[in-house]
Amino acid sequence: MSNTEVDAPGETEADWPRQRSALLRDSVGVGLAVGALGLSFGALAVTAGFTVAQSCVLSLLMFSGASQFAVIGVLGAGGSALTGAATATLLGVRNSLYGLSLSRLLRVRGARRVLAAHLVLDESAGMAMGRPTERASRLAFYGTGVAVFVFWNLATLAGAIGAEALPDPAVLGLDVASPAAFIALLMPRLRGPRLWAVAVGAAVTAVATTLVLPAGVPVLVAGLVACLTGLLMKRRRADAADTRAGEQGGEN
C-alpha cells in the first residue's frame, strides 16, 4: 500500500501505529458497551420461549440488535413468525443504506463481501465514516464490527443460560426490559425535532392500533407510518429548498 493512500494532510506513515492502537482501543470499548445489551437479549429471548440454542443462533445469524429485539418482542406477545420477520426486516433496511456508503471505503470482493455485510451496524458504520484515510476506515469498521459481534454473542449466551437457570425468569420483570432496551437503541438516533415527530407519530400509531390489530402487527404498521412520514418530510424540505432557490434566482 502506497503512502499516498495511507497519508492524509499532516500525517505520515510513522503516525499509523499510534493511530491503529487508538482505533482498536476505541473499537473494543464500543464492542463492550454495545455487547452488554446482549445479556438482556439472551435473557429476554428465553423468557419469550426461545431455547438457549435458538437465542444464540439468532444472534449469530441475524446480528442486528433492534431487529432481534423486535423478533422476540413480537413472538413473545403472541404474534406470528411472519410478522416478526417483517418487522425485523423493516428495521434492518437502514443497514442497506450504510452498506452503499461503506462499499466505496471497504472495496471488498467475493466471499469477503458476505463477511463485511454481516458486520454492517450502526456502530461499525459510525466508526468507519469520516476517518482521514481508507486504511483507518477499514480498520475502524472491521475492528468495531468484530468486537461487537464477539461480545454480543458471548453476552447472549450468558444471558440465555442465566435466564434458563432461574425457576421463573418472569419474576425479574424482563418483559419490561425488552421495550426499554429497544428505546435505548433508538434514543441516540433521534436528533432534531423532525425525527422526534416521526418517532412520536409511530408510537401513537402503535398504541392506537394495539386495540384492533393482532399482536405484532401494530409494530409493523407503526414502522410503515414512520417510513412514509419521513419520506413526506424529506419531500417537503426538497420542495421548500427549490422554492427558496427560485425566489433567490428571481431576485437576482
CSV table of C-alpha atoms in Angstrom, one decimal:
chain,number,residue,atom,x,y,z
A,1,MET,CA,0.0,0.0,0.0
A,2,SER,CA,1.4,3.3,-1.0
A,3,ASN,CA,1.9,6.3,1.2
A,4,THR,CA,-0.5,8.3,-1.0
A,5,GLU,CA,-3.3,6.0,0.2
A,6,VAL,CA,-2.3,6.0,3.8
A,7,ASP,CA,-1.3,9.6,4.5
A,8,ALA,CA,-3.7,12.4,4.9
A,9,PRO,CA,-2.6,16.0,5.1
A,10,GLY,CA,-0.3,16.4,8.0
A,11,GLU,CA,0.1,12.7,8.6
A,12,THR,CA,2.9,10.3,7.9
A,13,GLU,CA,3.4,6.5,7.9
A,14,ALA,CA,5.1,6.8,11.3
A,15,ASP,CA,1.7,8.0,12.8
A,16,TRP,CA,0.0,4.8,11.8
A,17,PRO,CA,1.0,2.6,14.8
A,18,ARG,CA,-0.4,5.2,17.2
A,19,GLN,CA,-3.5,5.7,15.2
A,20,ARG,CA,-4.0,1.9,14.9
A,21,SER,CA,-3.8,1.4,18.6
A,22,ALA,CA,-6.3,4.2,19.3
A,23,LEU,CA,-8.7,2.8,16.8
A,24,LEU,CA,-8.5,-0.7,18.2
A,25,ARG,CA,-8.9,0.6,21.7
A,26,ASP,CA,-12.0,2.5,20.7
A,27,SER,CA,-13.4,-0.4,18.8
A,28,VAL,CA,-13.1,-2.7,21.8
A,29,GLY,CA,-14.7,-0.1,24.0
A,30,VAL,CA,-17.7,0.2,21.7
A,31,GLY,CA,-17.9,-3.6,21.5
A,32,LEU,CA,-18.1,-3.9,25.2
A,33,ALA,CA,-20.7,-1.2,25.6
A,34,VAL,CA,-23.0,-2.5,22.9
A,35,GLY,CA,-22.3,-6.1,23.6
A,36,ALA,CA,-23.5,-5.7,27.1
A,37,LEU,CA,-27.1,-5.4,25.7
A,38,GLY,CA,-26.7,-9.0,24.6
A,39,LEU,CA,-27.2,-10.0,28.2
A,40,SER,CA,-30.7,-8.5,28.1
A,41,PHE,CA,-31.4,-10.1,24.7
A,42,GLY,CA,-30.4,-13.6,25.8
A,43,ALA,CA,-32.5,-13.4,28.9
A,44,LEU,CA,-35.5,-11.9,27.1
A,45,ALA,CA,-35.3,-14.5,24.3
A,46,VAL,CA,-35.5,-17.3,26.8
A,47,THR,CA,-38.4,-15.6,28.6
A,48,ALA,CA,-40.2,-15.2,25.3
A,49,GLY,CA,-40.0,-19.0,24.7
A,50,PHE,CA,-36.7,-19.4,22.8
A,51,THR,CA,-34.2,-22.1,23.9
A,52,VAL,CA,-30.6,-21.1,24.7
A,53,ALA,CA,-29.5,-22.6,21.3
A,54,GLN,CA,-32.2,-20.7,19.4
A,55,SER,CA,-31.3,-17.5,21.1
A,56,CYS,CA,-27.6,-17.9,20.2
A,57,VAL,CA,-28.3,-18.8,16.6
A,58,LEU,CA,-30.5,-15.7,16.2
A,59,SER,CA,-27.6,-13.6,17.5
A,60,LEU,CA,-25.1,-15.3,15.3
A,61,LEU,CA,-27.1,-15.2,12.1
A,62,MET,CA,-29.3,-12.1,12.4
A,63,PHE,CA,-26.8,-10.0,14.4
A,64,SER,CA,-28.8,-6.8,14.5
A,65,GLY,CA,-29.9,-5.6,17.9
A,66,ALA,CA,-33.0,-3.7,17.1
A,67,SER,CA,-34.2,-6.4,14.7
A,68,GLN,CA,-33.5,-9.2,17.2
A,69,PHE,CA,-35.4,-7.4,20.0
A,70,ALA,CA,-38.3,-6.8,17.6
A,71,VAL,CA,-38.5,-10.6,16.7
A,72,ILE,CA,-38.6,-11.7,20.3
A,73,GLY,CA,-41.0,-8.9,21.2
A,74,VAL,CA,-43.5,-9.8,18.5
A,75,LEU,CA,-43.2,-13.6,19.1
A,76,GLY,CA,-43.3,-13.2,22.9
A,77,ALA,CA,-46.5,-11.1,22.6
A,78,GLY,CA,-48.1,-13.9,20.6
A,79,GLY,CA,-47.5,-12.5,17.1
A,80,SER,CA,-46.7,-14.7,14.1
A,81,ALA,CA,-43.3,-15.5,12.8
A,82,LEU,CA,-44.1,-13.8,9.6
A,83,THR,CA,-45.0,-10.6,11.4
A,84,GLY,CA,-41.8,-10.8,13.4
A,85,ALA,CA,-39.7,-11.3,10.3
A,86,ALA,CA,-41.4,-8.4,8.5
A,87,THR,CA,-40.8,-6.1,11.5
A,88,ALA,CA,-37.1,-7.1,11.7
A,89,THR,CA,-36.6,-6.6,8.0
A,90,LEU,CA,-38.2,-3.1,8.2
A,91,LEU,CA,-35.8,-2.1,11.0
A,92,GLY,CA,-32.8,-3.6,9.1
A,93,VAL,CA,-33.3,-1.5,6.0
A,94,ARG,CA,-31.0,1.2,7.3
A,95,ASN,CA,-28.1,-1.2,7.2
A,96,SER,CA,-28.5,-1.5,3.4
A,97,LEU,CA,-28.1,2.3,3.2
A,98,TYR,CA,-24.9,2.1,5.4
A,99,GLY,CA,-23.7,-0.6,3.0
A,100,LEU,CA,-24.0,1.7,0.0
A,101,SER,CA,-21.7,4.2,1.6
A,102,LEU,CA,-19.3,1.7,3.1
A,103,SER,CA,-18.8,-0.1,-0.2
A,104,ARG,CA,-16.7,2.8,-1.5
A,105,LEU,CA,-14.5,2.6,1.6
A,106,LEU,CA,-14.1,-1.1,2.0
A,107,ARG,CA,-13.8,-2.2,-1.6
A,108,VAL,CA,-14.3,-5.8,-0.8
A,109,ARG,CA,-14.9,-8.6,-3.4
A,110,GLY,CA,-16.1,-12.2,-3.5
A,111,ALA,CA,-16.7,-14.0,-0.2
A,112,ARG,CA,-15.4,-11.1,1.8
A,113,ARG,CA,-18.5,-9.1,0.9
A,114,VAL,CA,-20.6,-11.6,2.9
A,115,LEU,CA,-18.4,-11.1,6.0
A,116,ALA,CA,-18.4,-7.4,5.5
A,117,ALA,CA,-22.2,-7.2,5.1
A,118,HIS,CA,-22.7,-9.2,8.3
A,119,LEU,CA,-20.7,-6.6,10.2
A,120,VAL,CA,-22.6,-3.6,8.9
A,121,LEU,CA,-24.0,-2.0,12.0
A,122,ASP,CA,-24.8,1.5,13.3
A,123,GLU,CA,-21.6,1.3,15.4
A,124,SER,CA,-19.3,-0.1,12.8
A,125,ALA,CA,-20.6,2.3,10.1
A,126,GLY,CA,-20.3,5.3,12.5
A,127,MET,CA,-16.7,4.4,13.5
A,128,ALA,CA,-15.7,4.0,9.8
A,129,MET,CA,-17.1,7.2,8.4
A,130,GLY,CA,-15.0,10.4,8.5
A,131,ARG,CA,-11.7,8.8,9.0
A,132,PRO,CA,-8.7,10.6,7.4
A,133,THR,CA,-7.6,7.5,5.3
A,134,GLU,CA,-9.2,4.5,3.8
A,135,ARG,CA,-6.9,2.2,5.8
A,136,ALA,CA,-8.2,3.8,9.1
A,137,SER,CA,-11.8,3.5,7.9
A,138,ARG,CA,-11.3,-0.2,7.2
A,139,LEU,CA,-9.7,-0.9,10.5
A,140,ALA,CA,-12.4,1.0,12.4
A,141,PHE,CA,-15.1,-0.8,10.6
A,142,TYR,CA,-13.7,-4.3,11.0
A,143,GLY,CA,-12.4,-3.7,14.5
A,144,THR,CA,-15.7,-2.4,15.7
A,145,GLY,CA,-17.8,-5.0,13.8
A,146,VAL,CA,-15.8,-7.9,15.1
A,147,ALA,CA,-15.7,-6.6,18.7
A,148,VAL,CA,-19.5,-6.0,18.8
A,149,PHE,CA,-20.0,-9.5,17.2
A,150,VAL,CA,-17.9,-11.3,19.8
A,151,PHE,CA,-19.2,-9.5,22.9
A,152,TRP,CA,-22.8,-9.5,21.7
A,153,ASN,CA,-22.8,-13.3,21.2
A,154,LEU,CA,-20.9,-14.1,24.4
A,155,ALA,CA,-23.4,-11.9,26.3
A,156,THR,CA,-26.3,-13.5,24.6
A,157,LEU,CA,-25.1,-16.9,25.7
A,158,ALA,CA,-24.6,-15.8,29.2
A,159,GLY,CA,-28.0,-14.1,29.4
A,160,ALA,CA,-29.8,-17.0,28.0
A,161,ILE,CA,-28.1,-19.5,30.3
A,162,GLY,CA,-28.8,-17.3,33.3
A,163,ALA,CA,-32.5,-16.9,32.5
A,164,GLU,CA,-32.9,-20.6,31.8
A,165,ALA,CA,-31.3,-21.4,35.2
A,166,LEU,CA,-34.0,-19.4,37.0
A,167,PRO,CA,-37.1,-21.2,38.0
A,168,ASP,CA,-39.3,-18.3,36.9
A,169,PRO,CA,-37.4,-15.6,35.0
A,170,ALA,CA,-40.6,-13.6,34.5
A,171,VAL,CA,-40.5,-12.5,38.2
A,172,LEU,CA,-37.5,-10.3,37.3
A,173,GLY,CA,-39.7,-8.1,35.1
A,174,LEU,CA,-37.8,-8.9,32.0
A,175,ASP,CA,-40.9,-8.2,29.9
A,176,VAL,CA,-40.3,-4.5,30.7
A,177,ALA,CA,-36.6,-4.7,29.7
A,178,SER,CA,-37.4,-5.6,26.1
A,179,PRO,CA,-39.1,-2.2,25.2
A,180,ALA,CA,-36.6,-0.4,27.4
A,181,ALA,CA,-33.6,-1.9,25.5
A,182,PHE,CA,-35.3,-1.1,22.2
A,183,ILE,CA,-35.8,2.5,23.3
A,184,ALA,CA,-32.1,2.7,24.4
A,185,LEU,CA,-31.1,1.6,20.9
A,186,LEU,CA,-33.4,4.2,19.4
A,187,MET,CA,-32.8,7.3,21.5
A,188,PRO,CA,-29.3,8.2,20.2
A,189,ARG,CA,-30.7,8.4,16.7
A,190,LEU,CA,-33.4,10.9,17.5
A,191,ARG,CA,-31.6,14.1,16.5
A,192,GLY,CA,-33.7,17.1,15.8
A,193,PRO,CA,-37.5,17.9,16.1
A,194,ARG,CA,-38.4,16.2,12.8
A,195,LEU,CA,-37.1,12.8,13.9
A,196,TRP,CA,-38.8,13.2,17.2
A,197,ALA,CA,-42.1,14.0,15.4
A,198,VAL,CA,-41.7,10.8,13.3
A,199,ALA,CA,-41.0,8.7,16.4
A,200,VAL,CA,-43.9,10.2,18.4
A,201,GLY,CA,-46.3,9.6,15.4
A,202,ALA,CA,-45.2,6.0,15.1
A,203,ALA,CA,-45.6,5.4,18.8
A,204,VAL,CA,-49.1,6.9,18.8
A,205,THR,CA,-50.0,4.7,15.8
A,206,ALA,CA,-48.7,1.6,17.6
A,207,VAL,CA,-50.7,2.3,20.8
A,208,ALA,CA,-53.9,3.1,18.9
A,209,THR,CA,-53.8,0.0,16.6
A,210,THR,CA,-53.0,-2.3,19.5
A,211,LEU,CA,-56.7,-2.3,20.4
A,212,VAL,CA,-57.8,-3.6,17.0
A,213,LEU,CA,-54.9,-5.5,15.3
A,214,PRO,CA,-53.3,-8.9,16.2
A,215,ALA,CA,-50.1,-9.0,18.3
A,216,GLY,CA,-47.0,-7.8,16.4
A,217,VAL,CA,-48.9,-6.1,13.6
A,218,PRO,CA,-49.1,-2.7,15.3
A,219,VAL,CA,-45.3,-2.5,15.4
A,220,LEU,CA,-45.2,-3.2,11.7
A,221,VAL,CA,-47.9,-0.6,10.9
A,222,ALA,CA,-46.1,2.0,13.1
A,223,GLY,CA,-42.8,1.3,11.2
A,224,LEU,CA,-44.5,1.8,7.9
A,225,VAL,CA,-46.1,5.1,9.1
A,226,ALA,CA,-42.7,6.2,10.3
A,227,CYS,CA,-41.2,5.5,6.9
A,228,LEU,CA,-43.9,7.3,5.0
A,229,THR,CA,-43.8,10.3,7.3
A,230,GLY,CA,-40.0,10.5,6.9
A,231,LEU,CA,-40.4,10.4,3.1
A,232,LEU,CA,-43.1,13.1,3.1
A,233,MET,CA,-40.9,15.4,5.3
A,234,LYS,CA,-37.9,14.9,3.1
A,235,ARG,CA,-40.0,15.8,0.0
A,236,ARG,CA,-41.4,18.9,1.7
A,237,ARG,CA,-37.9,20.0,2.6
A,238,ALA,CA,-36.8,19.5,-1.0
A,239,ASP,CA,-39.8,21.4,-2.3
A,240,ALA,CA,-39.1,24.3,0.1
A,241,ALA,CA,-35.4,24.4,-0.9
A,242,ASP,CA,-36.5,24.5,-4.6
A,243,THR,CA,-38.9,27.4,-3.8
A,244,ARG,CA,-36.2,29.4,-2.0
A,245,ALA,CA,-33.8,28.8,-4.8
A,246,GLY,CA,-36.4,30.0,-7.3
A,247,GLU,CA,-37.1,33.1,-5.3
A,248,GLN,CA,-33.5,34.0,-4.9
A,249,GLY,CA,-33.0,33.4,-8.7
A,250,GLY,CA,-35.9,35.8,-9.4
A,251,GLU,CA,-34.4,38.4,-7.2
A,252,ASN,CA,-31.1,38.2,-8.9
